[in-house]
């Protein structure tokens, strides 16, 4: 009986081992497929760091002064943007950066020279469509909204005070990423902001004036993309 029982246990163990191997063979392709699918899923988050040229329209006026005009200094600044992909094609991008501008009198008030200076914080949110059928070349278009905050404002020369109002504006965008691998790429991006804030000024003699600063800048950026 002992020998038969031993042989029975050995046989049962052999059957279990064979069954386990068969099950493992059946499950292995499924497990591999699940693992491959999980590995192929991309993170929805992406960041870019760009060098950004801010090129203004150079137009505006002072109410009540015929022939008055304004111009603004152009700048180059660093910029950070954060992108979230809802799908492979649809994404939202938040653009962050800050810059400054000298305000100069032009036209009939050109003799005033630089009349003020201000810093700008223009966070911009765009909704983008990304084209995905060009391989490593990934162009996109976008449209959205901008809210510009003016701070550290100072009057110069004949002007004792400058107050530019914070304002909303529309934004249009076009650009592309060229992905070097699954994570890293290079980026070129162009945005147009429609930005025309009202302002109030106080002259050194106490005279109060107002007008509109037609900035409407182009934002031209180039930098590095990282997809998590």
mmCIF file of C-alpha atoms in Angstrom:
data_model
loop_
_atom_site.group_PDB
_atom_site.id
_atom_site.type_symbol
_atom_site.label_atom_id
_atom_site.label_comp_id
_atom_site.label_asym_id
_atom_site.label_seq_id
_atom_site.Cartn_x
_atom_site.Cartn_y
_atom_site.Cartn_z
ATOM 1 C CA UNK A 1 0.000 0.000 0.000
ATOM 2 C CA UNK A 2 2.821 2.355 0.827
ATOM 3 C CA UNK A 3 4.423 1.911 -2.563
ATOM 4 C CA UNK A 4 1.130 2.350 -4.422
ATOM 5 C CA UNK A 5 0.284 5.461 -2.398
ATOM 6 C CA UNK A 6 3.706 6.928 -3.139
ATOM 7 C CA UNK A 7 3.333 6.255 -6.835
ATOM 8 C CA UNK A 8 -0.162 7.798 -6.782
ATOM 9 C CA UNK A 9 1.171 10.949 -5.165
ATOM 10 C CA UNK A 10 3.982 11.158 -7.709
ATOM 11 C CA UNK A 11 1.466 10.759 -10.534
ATOM 12 C CA UNK A 12 -0.805 13.437 -9.101
ATOM 13 C CA UNK A 13 2.117 15.810 -8.725
ATOM 14 C CA UNK A 14 3.144 15.153 -12.308
ATOM 15 C CA UNK A 15 -0.405 15.847 -13.531
ATOM 16 C CA UNK A 16 -0.548 19.103 -11.525
ATOM 17 C CA UNK A 17 2.816 20.191 -12.905
ATOM 18 C CA UNK A 18 1.703 19.442 -16.456
ATOM 19 C CA UNK A 19 -1.593 21.270 -15.947
ATOM 20 C CA UNK A 20 0.241 24.266 -14.408
ATOM 21 C CA UNK A 21 2.603 24.437 -17.360
ATOM 22 C CA UNK A 22 -0.317 24.313 -19.772
ATOM 23 C CA UNK A 23 -2.137 27.079 -17.889
ATOM 24 C CA UNK A 24 1.041 29.161 -17.761
ATOM 25 C CA UNK A 25 1.489 28.678 -21.508
ATOM 26 C CA UNK A 26 -2.117 29.815 -22.080
ATOM 27 C CA UNK A 27 -1.847 32.835 -19.746
ATOM 28 C CA UNK A 28 1.614 33.983 -20.839
ATOM 29 C CA UNK A 29 0.518 35.623 -24.146
ATOM 30 C CA UNK A 30 -2.382 37.345 -22.358
ATOM 31 C CA UNK A 31 -0.104 38.623 -19.607
ATOM 32 C CA UNK A 32 2.424 39.809 -22.185
ATOM 33 C CA UNK A 33 -0.334 41.636 -24.078
ATOM 34 C CA UNK A 34 -1.596 43.332 -20.901
ATOM 35 C CA UNK A 35 1.918 44.363 -19.905
ATOM 36 C CA UNK A 36 2.660 45.666 -23.414
ATOM 37 C CA UNK A 37 -0.575 47.673 -23.449
ATOM 38 C CA UNK A 38 0.234 49.174 -20.043
ATOM 39 C CA UNK A 39 3.756 50.071 -21.162
ATOM 40 C CA UNK A 40 2.458 51.724 -24.352
ATOM 41 C CA UNK A 41 0.123 54.108 -22.492
ATOM 42 C CA UNK A 42 1.572 57.617 -22.448
ATOM 43 C CA UNK A 43 1.334 60.019 -19.571
ATOM 44 C CA UNK A 44 -1.124 62.856 -20.342
ATOM 45 C CA UNK A 45 1.377 65.456 -19.062
ATOM 46 C CA UNK A 46 3.962 67.366 -21.061
ATOM 47 C CA UNK A 47 6.141 70.406 -20.377
ATOM 48 C CA UNK A 48 8.103 72.742 -22.598
ATOM 49 C CA UNK A 49 10.794 75.321 -21.872
ATOM 50 C CA UNK A 50 11.207 77.985 -24.535
ATOM 51 C CA UNK A 51 13.094 81.151 -25.352
ATOM 52 C CA UNK A 52 10.306 83.549 -26.284
ATOM 53 C CA UNK A 53 10.447 86.715 -28.378
ATOM 54 C CA UNK A 54 7.699 89.231 -27.563
ATOM 55 C CA UNK A 55 7.092 91.500 -30.575
ATOM 56 C CA UNK A 56 4.471 94.224 -30.054
ATOM 57 C CA UNK A 57 2.294 95.971 -32.610
ATOM 58 C CA UNK A 58 3.478 99.470 -31.580
ATOM 59 C CA UNK A 59 0.222 101.375 -31.725
ATOM 60 C CA UNK A 60 -2.028 103.320 -29.367
ATOM 61 C CA UNK A 61 -3.239 106.794 -28.583
ATOM 62 C CA UNK A 62 -3.793 109.431 -25.913
ATOM 63 C CA UNK A 63 -7.392 110.643 -25.775
ATOM 64 C CA UNK A 64 -7.777 114.244 -26.819
ATOM 65 C CA UNK A 65 -4.321 114.614 -28.410
ATOM 66 C CA UNK A 66 -4.527 114.513 -32.204
ATOM 67 C CA UNK A 67 -1.835 112.502 -33.947
ATOM 68 C CA UNK A 68 -0.635 110.848 -30.733
ATOM 69 C CA UNK A 69 0.836 107.373 -30.955
ATOM 70 C CA UNK A 70 2.684 104.901 -28.708
ATOM 71 C CA UNK A 71 5.393 102.282 -29.138
ATOM 72 C CA UNK A 72 6.689 99.542 -26.826
ATOM 73 C CA UNK A 73 9.986 97.750 -26.405
ATOM 74 C CA UNK A 74 10.316 94.170 -27.701
ATOM 75 C CA UNK A 75 11.885 91.569 -25.392
ATOM 76 C CA UNK A 76 13.230 88.016 -25.241
ATOM 77 C CA UNK A 77 12.279 86.039 -22.115
ATOM 78 C CA UNK A 78 12.192 82.434 -20.800
ATOM 79 C CA UNK A 79 8.809 80.711 -20.880
ATOM 80 C CA UNK A 80 7.353 77.552 -19.320
ATOM 81 C CA UNK A 81 4.243 75.804 -20.567
ATOM 82 C CA UNK A 82 2.338 72.820 -19.214
ATOM 83 C CA UNK A 83 0.200 70.635 -21.479
ATOM 84 C CA UNK A 84 -2.446 68.039 -20.563
ATOM 85 C CA UNK A 85 -3.621 65.586 -23.258
ATOM 86 C CA UNK A 86 -7.281 64.553 -23.022
ATOM 87 C CA UNK A 87 -6.760 62.325 -26.080
ATOM 88 C CA UNK A 88 -3.920 61.865 -28.573
ATOM 89 C CA UNK A 89 -5.369 64.786 -30.543
ATOM 90 C CA UNK A 90 -6.966 67.144 -27.997
ATOM 91 C CA UNK A 91 -4.894 68.952 -25.357
ATOM 92 C CA UNK A 92 -4.963 72.046 -23.155
ATOM 93 C CA UNK A 93 -1.856 74.193 -22.684
ATOM 94 C CA UNK A 94 -1.102 76.779 -19.986
ATOM 95 C CA UNK A 95 1.644 79.251 -20.913
ATOM 96 C CA UNK A 96 3.549 81.023 -18.134
ATOM 97 C CA UNK A 97 6.087 83.820 -18.385
ATOM 98 C CA UNK A 98 6.628 87.454 -17.489
ATOM 99 C CA UNK A 99 8.145 90.361 -19.385
ATOM 100 C CA UNK A 100 8.517 94.129 -19.294
ATOM 101 C CA UNK A 101 7.915 97.006 -21.694
ATOM 102 C CA UNK A 102 9.055 100.598 -22.023
ATOM 103 C CA UNK A 103 6.283 102.864 -23.306
ATOM 104 C CA UNK A 104 7.378 105.636 -25.666
ATOM 105 C CA UNK A 105 5.491 108.595 -27.067
ATOM 106 C CA UNK A 106 5.290 108.711 -30.868
ATOM 107 C CA UNK A 107 3.657 110.916 -33.466
ATOM 108 C CA UNK A 108 2.632 114.289 -32.060
ATOM 109 C CA UNK A 109 3.967 113.349 -28.593
ATOM 110 C CA UNK A 110 7.313 111.914 -29.727
ATOM 111 C CA UNK A 111 9.162 114.715 -27.908
ATOM 112 C CA UNK A 112 8.162 113.085 -24.598
ATOM 113 C CA UNK A 113 10.430 110.102 -25.291
ATOM 114 C CA UNK A 114 9.953 107.234 -22.820
ATOM 115 C CA UNK A 115 6.805 108.030 -20.837
ATOM 116 C CA UNK A 116 6.572 104.912 -18.682
ATOM 117 C CA UNK A 117 7.539 101.337 -17.996
ATOM 118 C CA UNK A 118 5.660 98.286 -16.791
ATOM 119 C CA UNK A 119 5.992 94.563 -16.151
ATOM 120 C CA UNK A 120 3.452 92.146 -17.648
ATOM 121 C CA UNK A 121 2.293 88.716 -16.470
ATOM 122 C CA UNK A 122 0.218 87.241 -19.326
ATOM 123 C CA UNK A 123 -0.899 83.658 -18.440
ATOM 124 C CA UNK A 124 -2.552 82.136 -21.510
ATOM 125 C CA UNK A 125 -4.706 78.999 -21.775
ATOM 126 C CA UNK A 126 -5.259 77.399 -25.178
ATOM 127 C CA UNK A 127 -7.189 74.372 -26.393
ATOM 128 C CA UNK A 128 -5.149 72.570 -29.040
ATOM 129 C CA UNK A 129 -5.633 70.045 -31.817
ATOM 130 C CA UNK A 130 -2.557 67.849 -32.439
ATOM 131 C CA UNK A 131 -2.083 66.074 -35.778
ATOM 132 C CA UNK A 132 -0.761 62.542 -35.253
ATOM 133 C CA UNK A 133 -0.272 61.155 -38.769
ATOM 134 C CA UNK A 134 3.147 62.667 -39.547
ATOM 135 C CA UNK A 135 5.409 60.375 -37.531
ATOM 136 C CA UNK A 136 7.935 62.221 -35.398
ATOM 137 C CA UNK A 137 6.743 65.578 -36.778
ATOM 138 C CA UNK A 138 3.725 66.613 -34.683
ATOM 139 C CA UNK A 139 2.099 69.917 -35.722
ATOM 140 C CA UNK A 140 -0.739 71.542 -33.774
ATOM 141 C CA UNK A 141 -3.082 74.526 -33.802
ATOM 142 C CA UNK A 142 -4.764 76.185 -30.853
ATOM 143 C CA UNK A 143 -7.025 78.982 -29.671
ATOM 144 C CA UNK A 144 -7.763 80.305 -26.229
ATOM 145 C CA UNK A 145 -7.843 83.157 -23.794
ATOM 146 C CA UNK A 146 -5.281 85.418 -22.162
ATOM 147 C CA UNK A 147 -5.456 87.530 -19.018
ATOM 148 C CA UNK A 148 -2.637 90.061 -18.705
ATOM 149 C CA UNK A 149 -1.676 91.568 -15.354
ATOM 150 C CA UNK A 150 0.336 94.801 -15.385
ATOM 151 C CA UNK A 151 2.507 95.462 -12.328
ATOM 152 C CA UNK A 152 5.455 97.597 -11.171
ATOM 153 C CA UNK A 153 4.254 100.487 -13.355
ATOM 154 C CA UNK A 154 6.150 103.783 -13.326
ATOM 155 C CA UNK A 155 5.764 107.083 -15.137
ATOM 156 C CA UNK A 156 8.817 108.713 -16.725
ATOM 157 C CA UNK A 157 9.830 112.216 -17.811
ATOM 158 C CA UNK A 158 6.661 114.375 -18.063
ATOM 159 C CA UNK A 159 4.488 111.629 -16.581
ATOM 160 C CA UNK A 160 4.285 111.141 -12.814
ATOM 161 C CA UNK A 161 1.995 108.114 -12.762
ATOM 162 C CA UNK A 162 0.988 105.285 -15.119
ATOM 163 C CA UNK A 163 -1.879 102.854 -14.549
ATOM 164 C CA UNK A 164 -2.514 100.235 -17.256
ATOM 165 C CA UNK A 165 -5.622 98.151 -16.602
ATOM 166 C CA UNK A 166 -5.440 94.369 -16.379
ATOM 167 C CA UNK A 167 -7.297 92.964 -19.351
ATOM 168 C CA UNK A 168 -8.622 89.846 -21.114
ATOM 169 C CA UNK A 169 -7.680 88.996 -24.665
ATOM 170 C CA UNK A 170 -7.970 86.222 -27.248
ATOM 171 C CA UNK A 171 -5.065 84.021 -28.348
ATOM 172 C CA UNK A 172 -4.337 82.054 -31.531
ATOM 173 C CA UNK A 173 -1.528 79.515 -31.813
ATOM 174 C CA UNK A 174 0.300 77.319 -34.311
ATOM 175 C CA UNK A 175 3.398 75.191 -33.801
ATOM 176 C CA UNK A 176 5.015 71.789 -33.931
ATOM 177 C CA UNK A 177 7.056 69.323 -31.910
ATOM 178 C CA UNK A 178 9.678 67.128 -33.518
ATOM 179 C CA UNK A 179 10.077 64.151 -31.182
ATOM 180 C CA UNK A 180 13.581 62.703 -30.959
ATOM 181 C CA UNK A 181 12.314 59.760 -28.902
ATOM 182 C CA UNK A 182 9.218 58.921 -26.825
ATOM 183 C CA UNK A 183 10.034 61.616 -24.251
ATOM 184 C CA UNK A 184 12.246 64.337 -25.730
ATOM 185 C CA UNK A 185 11.636 66.694 -28.612
ATOM 186 C CA UNK A 186 12.237 70.185 -29.966
ATOM 187 C CA UNK A 187 9.492 72.766 -30.367
ATOM 188 C CA UNK A 188 8.693 75.842 -32.446
ATOM 189 C CA UNK A 189 5.609 77.856 -31.498
ATOM 190 C CA UNK A 190 3.961 81.106 -32.649
ATOM 191 C CA UNK A 191 1.119 82.825 -30.827
ATOM 192 C CA UNK A 192 -0.827 85.997 -31.505
ATOM 193 C CA UNK A 193 -2.387 87.786 -28.528
ATOM 194 C CA UNK A 194 -5.127 90.366 -29.053
ATOM 195 C CA UNK A 195 -4.337 92.728 -26.200
ATOM 196 C CA UNK A 196 -5.520 96.359 -26.076
ATOM 197 C CA UNK A 197 -5.680 97.583 -22.455
ATOM 198 C CA UNK A 198 -6.961 100.999 -21.380
ATOM 199 C CA UNK A 199 -4.675 103.163 -19.276
ATOM 200 C CA UNK A 200 -4.715 106.329 -17.165
ATOM 201 C CA UNK A 201 -1.773 108.687 -16.759
ATOM 202 C CA UNK A 202 -1.031 111.672 -14.562
ATOM 203 C CA UNK A 203 1.302 114.352 -15.875
ATOM 204 C CA UNK A 204 3.779 116.155 -13.640
ATOM 205 C CA UNK A 205 1.513 119.230 -13.635
ATOM 206 C CA UNK A 206 -1.423 117.132 -12.380
ATOM 207 C CA UNK A 207 -3.201 116.805 -15.726
ATOM 208 C CA UNK A 208 -5.132 113.541 -16.052
ATOM 209 C CA UNK A 209 -5.119 111.741 -19.385
ATOM 210 C CA UNK A 210 -6.267 108.341 -20.635
ATOM 211 C CA UNK A 211 -6.037 106.233 -23.741
ATOM 212 C CA UNK A 212 -5.617 102.756 -25.226
ATOM 213 C CA UNK A 213 -2.387 100.791 -25.621
ATOM 214 C CA UNK A 214 -2.660 98.533 -28.668
ATOM 215 C CA UNK A 215 -0.019 95.943 -27.809
ATOM 216 C CA UNK A 216 -1.368 92.911 -29.746
ATOM 217 C CA UNK A 217 1.975 91.072 -29.500
ATOM 218 C CA UNK A 218 3.354 88.172 -31.485
ATOM 219 C CA UNK A 219 4.987 85.547 -29.261
ATOM 220 C CA UNK A 220 7.592 83.513 -31.157
ATOM 221 C CA UNK A 221 9.197 80.696 -29.167
ATOM 222 C CA UNK A 222 11.662 77.844 -29.657
ATOM 223 C CA UNK A 223 12.655 75.293 -27.055
ATOM 224 C CA UNK A 224 12.627 71.755 -25.680
ATOM 225 C CA UNK A 225 9.678 69.419 -25.148
ATOM 226 C CA UNK A 226 9.473 66.667 -22.536
ATOM 227 C CA UNK A 227 6.584 64.163 -22.526
ATOM 228 C CA UNK A 228 6.250 62.210 -19.278
#
